[in-house]
């Protein structure tokens, strides 16, 4: 077999005594031993110290690949050897996608290994802090402190629910034609006593990569349904509520049961409950199709959130039955200057209608955008032009003003 063949298979064949790499080399691959054996050794004053002899199935060279530094030891084939290469791209994406705390722990563990090998060679005095902070290229201290902060934040979040630090805000969704409020999107805020307002973009992913997403998700549902009951009691109106469902929540079997139970408890018709899912969730979660079907069968409504930020795959519109599509703010913001944006918006709106979906345009900030969208046939919108996310009390006032028609449509916002 020629070398090109092995390269395509990402394999390398070595003769006995042939180097895989030498200590200090830069490292672009890790290796899995398919056949043969490999000796890992370090050299000190021309003396060879064997660290390990690895057999088929073992992996080596992972250290340089993960932490981006040079090879910590040398590797040489002992017999005829076949290796499978693991590329940087293969590991890099996975490391980036990993839970941030897990990622930091990995780097910490690797740094200990590096320190140990330095200590073994006795070339420099091991100094943990110096090693961790010394090399600006691979400076681990900021990463570690970030990880430690995330761990701290995680335990704070645990108490935040009990201590009432989470607050649910409601952003009105209006009919573009007559500016009447048709529903609200429930949005979570965390007012931490020590950190101030923590953006959901920080704490939601943190909740998602721990089991905290379950109590946070349930808290949102309970609050939102209770608010809807309150809204009806005060105004007599029955708007819908949109609730964002995170990827991880779909994997939680108790969620649908909880939704049913709480809807009953607060007397909310299930068709007034819209569950918002991101396109990314459809891509990432194998459980999404079954989960969506279950929700539909139970009578909940489904919304495809932020359409336009991900792959905007028309295949998803075809394959999954959504009731509503949310047109992402990035389209809305470009409406005026960008003719392409207008064409795309118009096409998405028409397509949605043909597929029996309503469209909600997100992030409307200007009257002209609202007008353009209405002209294109978009029925609903939300954005700062109408209202920011607001407390329940303000939302009720806003709703009362906007039940009366367009002349009162610029009510107070928070
Ligand atoms: P890397 O530093 O990329 O290249 C040398 C490899 O040798 C290293 O990754 C590990 O896979 C392996 N290695 C380093 N130190 C030891 C050790 N003490 N025992 C066994 N294998 C080691
Ligand atoms: Mg949303």
Coordinates of C-alpha atoms and ligand atoms in Angstrom, one line a residue:
X1 CA 0.0 0.0 0.0
X2 CA 1.4 3.4 -0.8
X3 CA 1.6 6.3 1.7
X4 CA -1.2 8.2 0.1
X5 CA -3.5 5.3 0.9
X6 CA -2.5 5.5 4.6
X7 CA -2.8 9.3 4.6
X8 CA -6.4 9.1 3.4
X9 CA -7.2 6.6 6.1
X10 CA -5.2 8.8 8.5
X11 CA -2.9 6.0 9.3
X12 CA 0.9 5.7 9.5
X13 CA 3.0 2.5 9.2
X14 CA 6.4 2.4 10.9
X15 CA 9.3 0.1 10.9
X16 CA 11.0 -1.0 14.1
X17 CA 13.1 1.8 15.5
X18 CA 11.3 4.5 13.5
X19 CA 10.4 7.7 15.3
X20 CA 6.8 8.7 15.7
X21 CA 8.0 12.1 17.1
X22 CA 10.7 13.4 19.4
X23 CA 10.4 15.2 22.7
X24 CA 10.1 19.0 22.1
X25 CA 8.5 18.6 18.6
X26 CA 5.3 20.5 18.0
X27 CA 2.4 18.1 18.0
X28 CA -0.4 18.0 15.5
X29 CA -1.7 14.5 16.0
X30 CA -2.4 12.0 18.7
X31 CA -2.0 8.3 17.8
X32 CA -3.9 5.1 18.4
X33 CA -1.9 1.9 18.1
X34 CA -3.6 -0.5 15.7
X35 CA -0.8 -3.0 15.4
X36 CA 2.7 -3.3 16.9
X37 CA 4.0 -1.5 19.9
X38 CA 5.5 1.9 20.8
X39 CA 8.0 3.0 23.4
X40 CA 7.5 6.3 25.1
X41 CA 10.7 7.6 26.6
X42 CA 12.5 10.7 27.7
X43 CA 16.2 11.5 27.4
X44 CA 18.2 12.9 30.2
X45 CA 22.0 13.5 29.8
X46 CA 22.0 11.1 26.9
X47 CA 20.3 8.5 29.1
X48 CA 17.1 7.0 27.8
X49 CA 14.4 6.6 30.4
X50 CA 11.5 4.5 29.2
X51 CA 8.2 5.8 30.5
X52 CA 6.0 3.2 29.0
X53 CA 5.7 0.6 26.2
X54 CA 2.3 0.8 24.6
X55 CA 0.4 -2.0 22.9
X56 CA -2.5 -2.0 20.4
X57 CA -5.6 -0.1 21.6
X58 CA -3.5 2.5 23.5
X59 CA -3.5 6.2 22.6
X60 CA -0.5 8.5 23.0
X61 CA 0.5 12.0 21.9
X62 CA -2.8 13.4 23.2
X63 CA -1.1 15.9 25.6
X64 CA 0.4 18.2 22.9
X65 CA -2.8 17.9 20.9
X66 CA -5.0 19.1 23.7
X67 CA -2.8 21.7 25.4
X68 CA -1.1 22.9 22.3
X69 CA 2.4 22.7 23.7
X70 CA 5.4 20.6 22.6
X71 CA 5.8 16.9 23.0
X72 CA 6.5 15.9 26.5
X73 CA 8.3 12.7 25.6
X74 CA 9.6 10.8 22.5
X75 CA 7.8 8.0 20.8
X76 CA 9.5 5.3 18.7
X77 CA 8.1 2.1 17.1
X78 CA 9.4 -1.1 18.7
X79 CA 8.1 -3.5 16.0
X80 CA 6.3 -3.1 12.7
X81 CA 3.6 -0.7 13.8
X82 CA 0.4 0.7 12.4
X83 CA -1.0 3.9 13.9
X84 CA -4.3 5.7 13.4
X85 CA -3.9 9.5 13.5
X86 CA -6.2 11.7 15.6
X87 CA -6.2 15.2 14.2
X88 CA -6.3 18.5 16.0
X89 CA -9.7 19.3 14.4
X90 CA -11.1 16.1 15.7
X91 CA -10.3 17.0 19.3
X92 CA -10.5 20.8 19.2
X93 CA -14.2 21.0 18.4
X94 CA -15.1 18.5 21.0
X95 CA -13.1 20.3 23.7
X96 CA -14.7 23.6 22.7
X97 CA -18.1 22.0 22.8
X98 CA -17.5 20.4 26.2
X99 CA -18.9 21.6 29.4
X100 CA -16.7 24.6 30.3
X101 CA -16.0 23.2 33.8
X102 CA -15.0 19.8 32.5
X103 CA -12.8 21.6 29.9
X104 CA -11.0 23.6 32.6
X105 CA -10.5 20.5 34.7
X106 CA -9.0 18.8 31.8
X107 CA -6.5 21.6 31.4
X108 CA -5.7 21.5 35.1
X109 CA -5.0 17.8 35.0
X110 CA -2.8 18.2 31.9
X111 CA -0.9 20.9 33.6
X112 CA -0.1 18.5 36.5
X113 CA 1.2 16.0 34.0
X114 CA 3.4 18.6 32.4
X115 CA 4.7 19.6 35.8
X116 CA 5.4 16.0 36.7
X117 CA 7.4 15.4 33.5
X118 CA 9.4 18.6 34.1
X119 CA 10.1 17.4 37.7
X120 CA 11.2 14.0 36.4
X121 CA 13.8 15.6 34.1
X122 CA 14.8 18.0 36.9
X123 CA 15.4 20.7 34.3
X124 CA 13.6 23.4 36.3
X125 CA 12.2 23.6 39.8
X126 CA 8.6 22.8 39.7
X127 CA 6.6 25.8 40.6
X128 CA 2.9 25.2 40.2
X129 CA 1.8 28.8 40.0
X130 CA 4.7 29.8 37.7
X131 CA 3.9 26.9 35.4
X132 CA 0.3 27.7 35.2
X133 CA 0.7 31.4 34.7
X134 CA 4.1 31.6 33.1
X135 CA 3.6 31.0 29.4
X136 CA 1.3 33.6 27.9
X137 CA 0.4 31.3 25.0
X138 CA -1.0 28.7 27.3
X139 CA -1.7 30.7 30.4
X140 CA -4.0 28.6 32.4
X141 CA -4.7 31.0 35.3
X142 CA -7.5 32.9 33.6
X143 CA -9.1 29.7 32.5
X144 CA -8.9 28.2 35.9
X145 CA -10.4 31.3 37.5
X146 CA -13.2 31.3 35.0
X147 CA -13.9 27.7 35.8
X148 CA -13.8 28.4 39.5
X149 CA -16.2 31.3 39.0
X150 CA -18.6 29.1 37.0
X151 CA -18.5 26.5 39.8
X152 CA -19.2 29.3 42.3
X153 CA -22.0 30.7 40.1
X154 CA -23.5 27.3 39.8
X155 CA -24.0 26.9 43.6
X156 CA -25.3 30.5 43.8
X157 CA -27.8 29.7 41.1
X158 CA -28.9 26.7 43.2
X159 CA -29.9 29.1 46.0
X160 CA -31.2 31.8 43.7
X161 CA -34.5 30.1 43.1
X162 CA -35.2 29.6 46.8
X163 CA -34.1 33.1 47.6
X164 CA -36.3 34.7 45.0
X165 CA -33.4 36.1 43.0
X166 CA -34.9 34.9 39.7
X167 CA -37.5 37.0 38.2
X168 CA -39.7 36.3 35.2
X169 CA -40.4 39.2 32.9
X170 CA -43.0 39.3 30.1
X171 CA -42.4 40.9 26.7
X172 CA -45.6 41.7 24.9
X173 CA -46.2 40.2 21.4
X174 CA -48.5 42.4 19.3
X175 CA -50.6 42.2 16.3
X176 CA -48.9 44.5 13.8
X177 CA -52.1 45.5 12.2
X178 CA -53.9 47.0 15.2
X179 CA -51.2 46.9 17.9
X180 CA -53.2 44.8 20.2
X181 CA -51.4 42.5 22.6
X182 CA -51.9 38.9 21.7
X183 CA -49.4 37.2 24.0
X184 CA -46.3 37.5 26.0
X185 CA -42.9 35.8 25.9
X186 CA -41.7 34.8 29.4
X187 CA -38.0 35.8 29.9
X188 CA -35.9 34.8 32.9
X189 CA -33.7 37.3 34.7
X190 CA -31.3 36.7 37.6
X191 CA -30.7 39.5 40.0
X192 CA -27.8 38.2 42.0
X193 CA -27.0 40.2 45.2
X194 CA -23.2 39.8 44.6
X195 CA -23.1 40.0 40.8
X196 CA -25.9 42.2 39.8
X197 CA -28.0 41.3 36.8
X198 CA -26.6 38.1 35.3
X199 CA -27.5 37.8 31.6
X200 CA -29.4 34.7 30.6
X201 CA -26.8 34.0 28.0
X202 CA -24.5 33.2 31.0
X203 CA -26.7 31.5 33.5
X204 CA -29.0 29.5 31.2
X205 CA -26.1 27.5 29.6
X206 CA -24.8 26.9 33.1
X207 CA -28.2 25.7 34.2
X208 CA -28.3 23.6 31.1
X209 CA -25.1 21.7 31.6
X210 CA -26.2 20.8 35.1
X211 CA -29.4 19.4 36.5
X212 CA -30.3 22.9 37.6
X213 CA -32.2 23.3 34.3
X214 CA -35.0 21.2 35.8
X215 CA -35.9 23.4 38.8
X216 CA -35.2 26.6 36.8
X217 CA -37.5 25.3 34.0
X218 CA -40.2 24.3 36.4
X219 CA -40.0 27.6 38.2
X220 CA -40.5 29.4 34.8
X221 CA -43.5 27.3 33.9
X222 CA -45.2 27.8 37.3
X223 CA -44.6 31.5 37.4
X224 CA -45.7 32.0 33.8
X225 CA -49.0 30.1 34.3
X226 CA -49.7 31.8 37.5
X227 CA -49.1 35.2 35.8
X228 CA -51.5 34.2 33.0
X229 CA -54.2 33.4 35.5
X230 CA -53.6 36.8 37.2
X231 CA -53.7 38.6 33.9
X232 CA -57.1 37.0 33.1
X233 CA -58.5 37.8 36.5
X234 CA -57.5 41.5 36.2
X235 CA -58.1 42.2 32.5
X236 CA -60.6 39.5 31.4
X237 CA -58.2 38.9 28.5
X238 CA -56.6 35.6 27.6
X239 CA -53.3 36.2 25.9
X240 CA -51.0 33.3 25.0
X241 CA -47.7 32.7 26.8
X242 CA -44.4 31.7 25.0
X243 CA -42.0 29.7 27.0
X244 CA -38.4 29.0 25.9
X245 CA -37.5 25.4 26.2
X246 CA -33.8 24.5 26.4
X247 CA -32.2 21.6 24.7
X248 CA -31.6 19.8 28.0
X249 CA -35.2 20.2 29.1
X250 CA -36.4 18.1 26.2
X251 CA -34.4 15.2 27.6
X252 CA -36.2 15.6 30.9
X253 CA -39.1 13.2 30.8
X254 CA -41.0 14.9 33.6
X255 CA -41.4 18.2 31.8
X256 CA -44.5 17.5 29.7
X257 CA -46.3 16.0 32.7
X258 CA -45.3 19.1 34.7
X259 CA -46.7 21.4 31.9
X260 CA -50.0 19.5 31.9
X261 CA -50.3 19.6 35.7
X262 CA -49.5 23.3 36.0
X263 CA -51.8 24.2 33.1
X264 CA -54.6 22.4 34.9
X265 CA -53.7 24.0 38.3
X266 CA -53.9 27.5 36.9
X267 CA -56.8 26.9 34.5
X268 CA -54.8 27.7 31.3
X269 CA -56.0 26.2 28.1
X270 CA -53.1 24.2 26.5
X271 CA -53.5 26.0 23.1
X272 CA -52.5 29.2 24.9
X273 CA -49.1 27.7 25.8
X274 CA -46.5 28.1 23.1
X275 CA -43.2 26.2 23.6
X276 CA -40.3 27.9 21.8
X277 CA -37.5 25.7 20.6
X278 CA -34.4 26.8 18.8
X279 CA -33.4 25.3 15.5
X280 CA -30.1 24.2 17.2
X281 CA -32.2 22.1 19.6
X282 CA -33.7 20.2 16.6
X283 CA -30.2 19.6 15.3
X284 CA -28.7 18.6 18.7
X285 CA -31.4 16.5 20.3
X286 CA -32.4 13.2 18.9
X287 CA -35.3 13.2 21.3
X288 CA -36.8 16.5 19.8
X289 CA -39.1 14.9 17.1
X290 CA -40.7 12.6 19.6
X291 CA -41.0 15.3 22.2
X292 CA -42.6 17.7 19.8
X293 CA -45.1 15.1 18.8
X294 CA -46.0 14.4 22.4
X295 CA -46.5 18.2 23.0
X296 CA -48.7 18.5 19.9
X297 CA -50.8 15.5 21.0
X298 CA -51.2 17.1 24.4
X299 CA -52.5 20.3 22.7
X300 CA -49.5 22.6 23.3
X301 CA -48.4 24.9 20.5
X302 CA -44.9 24.9 19.1
X303 CA -42.8 27.8 18.0
X304 CA -39.5 27.7 16.0
X305 CA -37.5 30.4 17.7
X306 CA -34.8 32.7 16.2
X307 CA -35.3 31.4 12.7
X308 CA -32.5 32.9 10.6
X309 CA -29.7 32.5 13.1
X310 CA -28.8 28.9 12.6
X311 CA -29.0 26.9 9.4
X312 CA -32.4 28.2 8.7
X313 CA -33.1 24.9 7.1
X314 CA -36.3 24.7 5.2
X315 CA -36.1 21.0 5.8
X316 CA -37.0 21.6 9.4
X317 CA -40.2 23.5 8.4
X318 CA -41.1 20.6 6.2
X319 CA -40.3 17.8 8.6
X320 CA -41.6 19.3 11.9
X321 CA -45.0 20.8 12.3
X322 CA -44.7 24.2 14.0
X323 CA -47.6 26.6 14.7
X324 CA -45.4 29.7 14.8
X325 CA -42.1 30.8 13.3
X326 CA -40.1 33.5 14.9
X327 CA -38.2 35.6 12.4
X328 CA -34.9 36.5 13.9
X329 CA -34.0 40.1 14.8
X330 CA -31.0 40.0 12.4
X331 CA -33.4 40.0 9.4
X332 CA -35.6 42.7 11.0
X333 CA -32.7 45.0 11.6
X334 CA -31.6 44.9 8.0
X335 CA -35.0 45.4 6.5
X336 CA -34.6 49.0 5.5
X337 CA -31.1 49.1 4.0
X338 CA -31.0 45.6 2.6
X339 CA -33.2 44.6 -0.3
X340 CA -32.0 41.0 0.0
X341 CA -33.2 41.0 3.6
X342 CA -36.6 42.2 2.5
X343 CA -36.8 39.5 -0.1
X344 CA -35.8 36.8 2.3
X345 CA -38.3 38.0 4.9
X346 CA -41.1 38.1 2.4
X347 CA -40.2 34.6 1.2
X348 CA -40.1 33.2 4.8
X349 CA -43.4 34.9 5.7
X350 CA -45.1 33.5 2.5
X351 CA -43.7 30.1 3.0
X352 CA -44.8 30.0 6.7
X353 CA -48.3 31.0 5.8
X354 CA -48.4 28.3 3.1
X355 CA -47.4 25.8 5.7
X356 CA -50.1 27.0 8.0
X357 CA -47.8 28.9 10.5
X358 CA -48.1 32.3 11.9
X359 CA -45.0 34.6 12.0
X360 CA -43.7 36.7 14.8
X361 CA -41.0 39.2 13.9
X362 CA -38.5 39.7 16.7
X363 CA -36.5 42.7 17.7
X364 CA -38.6 45.4 16.1
X365 CA -37.2 48.8 17.1
X366 CA -38.5 51.2 14.5
X367 CA -41.9 52.2 13.1
X368 CA -40.6 51.7 9.6
X369 CA -39.6 48.1 10.3
X370 CA -43.0 47.4 11.7
X371 CA -44.7 49.0 8.7
X372 CA -42.5 47.0 6.2
X373 CA -43.3 43.7 8.0
X374 CA -47.0 44.5 8.1
X375 CA -46.9 45.2 4.4
X376 CA -45.2 41.9 3.8
X377 CA -48.1 40.1 5.6
X378 CA -46.3 39.4 8.9
X379 CA -49.0 39.3 11.5
X380 CA -47.2 39.7 14.8
X381 CA -44.2 41.3 16.3
X382 CA -42.3 42.0 19.4
X383 CA -39.5 44.4 20.2
X384 CA -38.5 47.6 22.0
X385 CA -40.7 49.7 19.7
X386 CA -43.6 48.3 21.6
X387 CA -42.3 47.2 24.9
X388 CA -39.2 45.8 26.7
X389 CA -39.6 42.7 28.9
X390 CA -41.7 44.0 31.9
X391 CA -42.8 42.9 35.3
X392 CA -46.2 41.3 35.7
X393 CA -47.8 44.5 37.1
X394 CA -46.5 46.6 34.2
X395 CA -47.5 43.9 31.7
X396 CA -51.1 44.0 33.0
X397 CA -51.2 47.8 32.7
X398 CA -49.7 47.6 29.2
X399 CA -52.3 45.0 28.2
X400 CA -55.1 47.1 29.5
X401 CA -54.0 50.1 27.4
X402 CA -53.5 47.9 24.3
X403 CA -56.8 46.2 24.6
X404 CA -58.3 49.6 23.8
X405 CA -56.9 50.1 20.3
X406 CA -54.1 51.8 18.4
X407 CA -54.6 55.3 19.8
X408 CA -53.4 54.1 23.2
X409 CA -50.7 51.9 21.8
X410 CA -47.6 53.7 23.3
X411 CA -48.0 52.9 26.9
X412 CA -45.5 52.9 29.7
X413 CA -42.7 50.4 29.5
X414 CA -40.0 49.5 31.9
Ligands
LIG1 P1 2.6 14.3 24.1 O1 3.2 15.2 25.1 O2 1.7 14.9 23.0 O3 3.7 13.5 23.4 C1 4.4 12.5 24.2 C2 3.4 11.6 24.7 O4 3.9 10.5 25.6 C3 2.4 12.3 25.6 O5 1.6 13.2 24.8 C4 1.7 11.2 26.3 O6 0.7 10.6 25.4 C5 2.8 10.2 26.5 N1 3.4 10.3 27.8 C6 3.9 11.4 28.4 N2 4.4 11.1 29.7 C7 4.1 9.8 29.9 C8 4.3 8.9 31.0 N3 4.9 9.3 32.1 N4 3.9 7.6 30.9 C9 3.3 7.2 29.7 N5 3.1 8.0 28.6 C10 3.5 9.3 28.7
LIG2 MG1 -37.5 33.0 22.5

